[in-house]
mmCIF file of C-alpha atoms in Angstrom:
data_model
loop_
_atom_site.group_PDB
_atom_site.id
_atom_site.type_symbol
_atom_site.label_atom_id
_atom_site.label_comp_id
_atom_site.label_asym_id
_atom_site.label_seq_id
_atom_site.Cartn_x
_atom_site.Cartn_y
_atom_site.Cartn_z
ATOM 1 C CA MET C 613 78.084 89.786 93.645
ATOM 2 C CA SER C 614 80.879 88.446 91.544
ATOM 3 C CA THR C 615 80.625 85.577 89.122
ATOM 4 C CA PRO C 616 83.245 82.786 89.089
ATOM 5 C CA ASP C 617 84.897 84.358 86.009
ATOM 6 C CA ALA C 618 84.897 87.942 87.368
ATOM 7 C CA PRO C 619 87.551 89.240 89.754
ATOM 8 C CA ASP C 620 86.459 89.978 93.287
ATOM 9 C CA LEU C 621 85.563 93.625 93.483
ATOM 10 C CA VAL C 622 86.407 93.869 97.163
ATOM 11 C CA PHE C 623 89.616 95.138 98.732
ATOM 12 C CA THR C 624 92.129 92.605 100.020
ATOM 13 C CA ALA C 625 93.352 92.786 103.612
ATOM 14 C CA ASP C 626 96.663 94.277 102.385
ATOM 15 C CA GLU C 627 94.836 96.899 100.321
ATOM 16 C CA LEU C 628 92.667 97.841 103.303
ATOM 17 C CA GLU C 629 95.780 98.209 105.453
ATOM 18 C CA THR C 630 97.404 100.424 102.810
ATOM 19 C CA LEU C 631 94.292 102.598 102.574
ATOM 20 C CA GLY C 632 94.209 102.937 106.359
ATOM 21 C CA ARG C 633 97.889 103.868 106.490
ATOM 22 C CA THR C 634 97.224 106.454 103.789
ATOM 23 C CA ALA C 635 94.498 108.055 105.915
ATOM 24 C CA ASP C 636 96.907 108.102 108.875
ATOM 25 C CA ALA C 637 99.679 109.673 106.782
ATOM 26 C CA LEU C 638 97.279 112.302 105.431
ATOM 27 C CA SER C 639 96.128 113.078 108.987
ATOM 28 C CA ALA C 640 99.725 113.629 110.061
ATOM 29 C CA TYR C 641 100.549 115.655 106.956
ATOM 30 C CA LEU C 642 97.480 117.919 107.156
ATOM 31 C CA GLY C 643 97.495 118.212 110.949
ATOM 32 C CA ARG C 644 93.820 117.251 111.164
ATOM 33 C CA ALA C 645 91.797 114.070 110.984
ATOM 34 C CA VAL C 646 91.418 112.392 107.603
ATOM 35 C CA LEU C 647 88.890 109.580 107.587
ATOM 36 C CA ALA C 648 88.759 106.730 105.088
ATOM 37 C CA GLU C 649 85.610 104.648 104.856
ATOM 38 C CA VAL C 650 84.985 101.589 102.709
ATOM 39 C CA VAL C 651 81.624 101.533 100.967
ATOM 40 C CA ASP C 652 80.238 98.019 100.613
ATOM 41 C CA ALA C 653 80.079 96.374 97.186
ATOM 42 C CA GLU C 654 76.395 95.533 97.734
ATOM 43 C CA GLU C 655 75.477 99.150 96.983
ATOM 44 C CA THR C 656 77.441 99.564 93.748
ATOM 45 C CA GLY C 657 78.726 96.155 92.667
ATOM 46 C CA PHE C 658 82.255 97.099 93.750
ATOM 47 C CA GLU C 659 83.921 98.368 96.922
ATOM 48 C CA TRP C 660 85.339 101.836 97.079
ATOM 49 C CA ALA C 661 87.119 103.843 99.749
ATOM 50 C CA ILE C 662 86.357 107.496 100.315
ATOM 51 C CA PHE C 663 88.788 109.929 101.953
ATOM 52 C CA ALA C 664 87.363 112.975 103.715
ATOM 53 C CA VAL C 665 88.098 115.567 106.404
ATOM 54 C CA PRO C 666 85.528 116.281 109.148
ATOM 55 C CA LEU C 667 84.219 119.833 108.857
ATOM 56 C CA ASP C 668 84.974 122.483 111.437
ATOM 57 C CA LYS C 669 81.964 124.338 112.821
ATOM 58 C CA ASP C 670 82.822 127.520 110.921
ATOM 59 C CA GLU C 671 83.583 125.968 107.495
ATOM 60 C CA ASP C 672 81.369 127.042 104.595
ATOM 61 C CA GLU C 673 79.907 123.806 103.205
ATOM 62 C CA SER C 674 78.926 125.488 99.937
ATOM 63 C CA LYS C 675 82.579 125.726 98.848
ATOM 64 C CA PHE C 676 83.186 121.979 98.469
ATOM 65 C CA THR C 677 81.567 118.563 98.232
ATOM 66 C CA VAL C 678 80.246 117.343 101.582
ATOM 67 C CA VAL C 679 79.845 113.643 102.416
ATOM 68 C CA GLN C 680 78.905 111.740 105.545
ATOM 69 C CA ILE C 681 81.462 109.374 107.081
ATOM 70 C CA GLY C 682 80.901 107.014 109.981
ATOM 71 C CA GLY C 683 77.823 105.740 111.701
ATOM 72 C CA GLU C 684 76.682 102.359 112.929
ATOM 73 C CA GLY C 685 78.434 99.550 111.009
ATOM 74 C CA ALA C 686 80.734 101.901 109.050
ATOM 75 C CA ARG C 687 84.092 100.446 107.960
ATOM 76 C CA VAL C 688 86.407 103.330 108.834
ATOM 77 C CA LEU C 689 90.065 102.474 108.210
ATOM 78 C CA GLY C 690 93.306 103.348 109.957
ATOM 79 C CA ASN C 691 93.538 105.043 113.308
ATOM 80 C CA ARG C 692 90.514 107.183 112.463
ATOM 81 C CA GLY C 693 92.320 110.500 112.736
ATOM 82 C CA GLY C 694 92.286 110.387 116.531
ATOM 83 C CA LEU C 695 88.618 109.413 116.901
ATOM 84 C CA GLU C 696 87.712 106.693 119.350
ATOM 85 C CA PRO C 697 87.621 103.205 117.740
ATOM 86 C CA ASP C 698 84.076 102.568 118.956
ATOM 87 C CA ASP C 699 82.782 105.966 117.818
ATOM 88 C CA THR C 700 79.576 105.468 115.819
ATOM 89 C CA ALA C 701 78.905 109.149 115.176
ATOM 90 C CA VAL C 702 78.229 110.368 111.657
ATOM 91 C CA TYR C 703 80.516 113.182 110.538
ATOM 92 C CA ALA C 704 79.857 115.772 107.864
ATOM 93 C CA CYS C 705 83.127 115.848 105.923
ATOM 94 C CA ARG C 706 84.823 117.566 103.044
ATOM 95 C CA TYR C 707 85.277 114.977 100.302
ATOM 96 C CA LEU C 708 88.916 114.704 99.194
ATOM 97 C CA TRP C 709 89.033 111.737 96.793
ATOM 98 C CA ALA C 710 88.084 108.094 96.471
ATOM 99 C CA VAL C 711 89.516 104.839 95.166
ATOM 100 C CA GLN C 712 87.110 102.462 93.521
ATOM 101 C CA LEU C 713 87.639 98.940 92.284
ATOM 102 C CA THR C 714 86.915 97.948 88.702
ATOM 103 C CA ASP C 715 86.900 94.821 86.593
ATOM 104 C CA ALA C 716 88.206 96.658 83.499
ATOM 105 C CA ASP C 717 91.171 94.317 83.000
ATOM 106 C CA PRO C 718 94.071 95.034 83.521
ATOM 107 C CA ILE C 719 92.974 97.997 85.651
ATOM 108 C CA ARG C 720 91.957 97.280 89.267
ATOM 109 C CA PHE C 721 91.850 100.770 90.822
ATOM 110 C CA ILE C 722 90.329 104.069 89.725
ATOM 111 C CA LYS C 723 90.906 107.360 91.553
ATOM 112 C CA VAL C 724 87.953 109.742 91.655
ATOM 113 C CA ASP C 725 88.652 113.409 92.439
ATOM 114 C CA GLU C 726 86.585 115.944 94.394
ATOM 115 C CA GLU C 727 84.539 116.723 91.276
ATOM 116 C CA GLY C 728 83.591 113.063 90.809
ATOM 117 C CA ASP C 729 85.830 112.676 87.757
ATOM 118 C CA GLU C 730 87.926 109.569 87.184
ATOM 119 C CA VAL C 731 91.420 111.049 87.132
ATOM 120 C CA ALA C 732 93.717 108.019 87.348
ATOM 121 C CA TRP C 733 93.555 104.261 86.890
ATOM 122 C CA THR C 734 96.108 101.563 87.470
ATOM 123 C CA GLU C 735 96.818 97.944 88.335
ATOM 124 C CA THR C 736 98.517 98.818 91.648
ATOM 125 C CA LEU C 737 97.027 100.793 94.507
ATOM 126 C CA GLU C 738 100.298 102.483 95.469
ATOM 127 C CA GLU C 739 100.389 104.370 92.158
ATOM 128 C CA LEU C 740 97.235 106.286 93.154
ATOM 129 C CA LEU C 741 98.290 107.270 96.644
ATOM 130 C CA PRO C 742 99.844 110.601 97.653
ATOM 131 C CA PHE C 743 102.537 108.978 99.833
ATOM 132 C CA ALA C 744 105.007 106.137 99.480
ATOM 133 C CA LEU C 745 104.062 103.822 102.311
ATOM 134 C CA SER C 746 106.682 101.095 102.114
ATOM 135 C CA ASP C 747 108.094 99.944 105.426
ATOM 136 C CA ASP C 748 111.627 100.872 104.375
ATOM 137 C CA ALA C 749 110.727 104.412 103.272
ATOM 138 C CA PHE C 750 111.816 105.887 106.605
ATOM 139 C CA VAL C 751 114.769 103.662 107.419
ATOM 140 C CA PRO C 752 117.964 105.712 107.522
ATOM 141 C CA GLU C 753 120.948 104.455 105.589
ATOM 142 C CA ASP C 754 123.644 102.744 107.647
ATOM 143 C CA ASP C 755 126.522 105.019 108.438
ATOM 144 C CA ASP C 756 129.575 102.818 107.955
ATOM 145 C CA ASP C 757 131.992 105.710 108.332
ATOM 146 C CA ASP C 758 134.537 105.432 111.106
ATOM 147 C CA ASP C 759 133.352 107.237 114.220
ATOM 148 C CA ASP C 760 136.810 108.807 114.625
ATOM 149 C CA GLU C 761 136.019 111.197 111.767
ATOM 150 C CA ASP C 762 133.167 112.664 113.796
ATOM 151 C CA ASP C 763 135.585 113.514 116.599
ATOM 152 C CA GLU C 764 137.188 116.166 114.395
ATOM 153 C CA ASP C 765 133.898 118.090 114.414
ATOM 154 C CA PHE C 766 134.124 118.404 118.198
ATOM 155 C CA PRO C 767 137.584 119.691 119.091
ATOM 156 C CA ASP C 768 139.092 118.914 122.455
ATOM 157 C CA PRO C 769 138.459 121.865 124.811
ATOM 158 C CA GLN C 770 142.160 121.927 125.728
ATOM 159 C CA GLY C 771 143.234 122.314 122.101
ATOM 160 C CA ARG C 772 144.466 118.748 121.585
ATOM 161 C CA THR C 773 143.692 116.937 118.346
ATOM 162 C CA LEU C 774 142.763 113.318 117.969
ATOM 163 C CA HIS C 775 144.749 111.262 115.461
#
């Protein structure tokens, strides 16, 4: 629990949305489900979000850190890598990384790698994420050029030119 003088060590709605969008982007990038689950602050005194990939049947679990994601009451973010929204199954997953909250002013976020080491810390969540997730990141620039210029790339089949 937080005291009146301490910052809330829970993710905001915007931060949760960003973490979910990150899981979705990682799923698309890797071509397989990436799950992000928020671990409640009651367990540790601060919330943290873990990112992990469900294991395939033939993967050797001894080669990486394995965590469990999901289950009854789990707070899985994003589109869940294609899993059904009401899925309460528990998945054995390969741990990728986590973001934990801290009250070490001015730092709010700490990134924890697959070895459990704190590898980055910052005031803004976006600095820790592998993708830029701004809404305008994929908006193409307006093409203000005159469309007549494009006509020169496609010559008239009868040999005429457009001027």
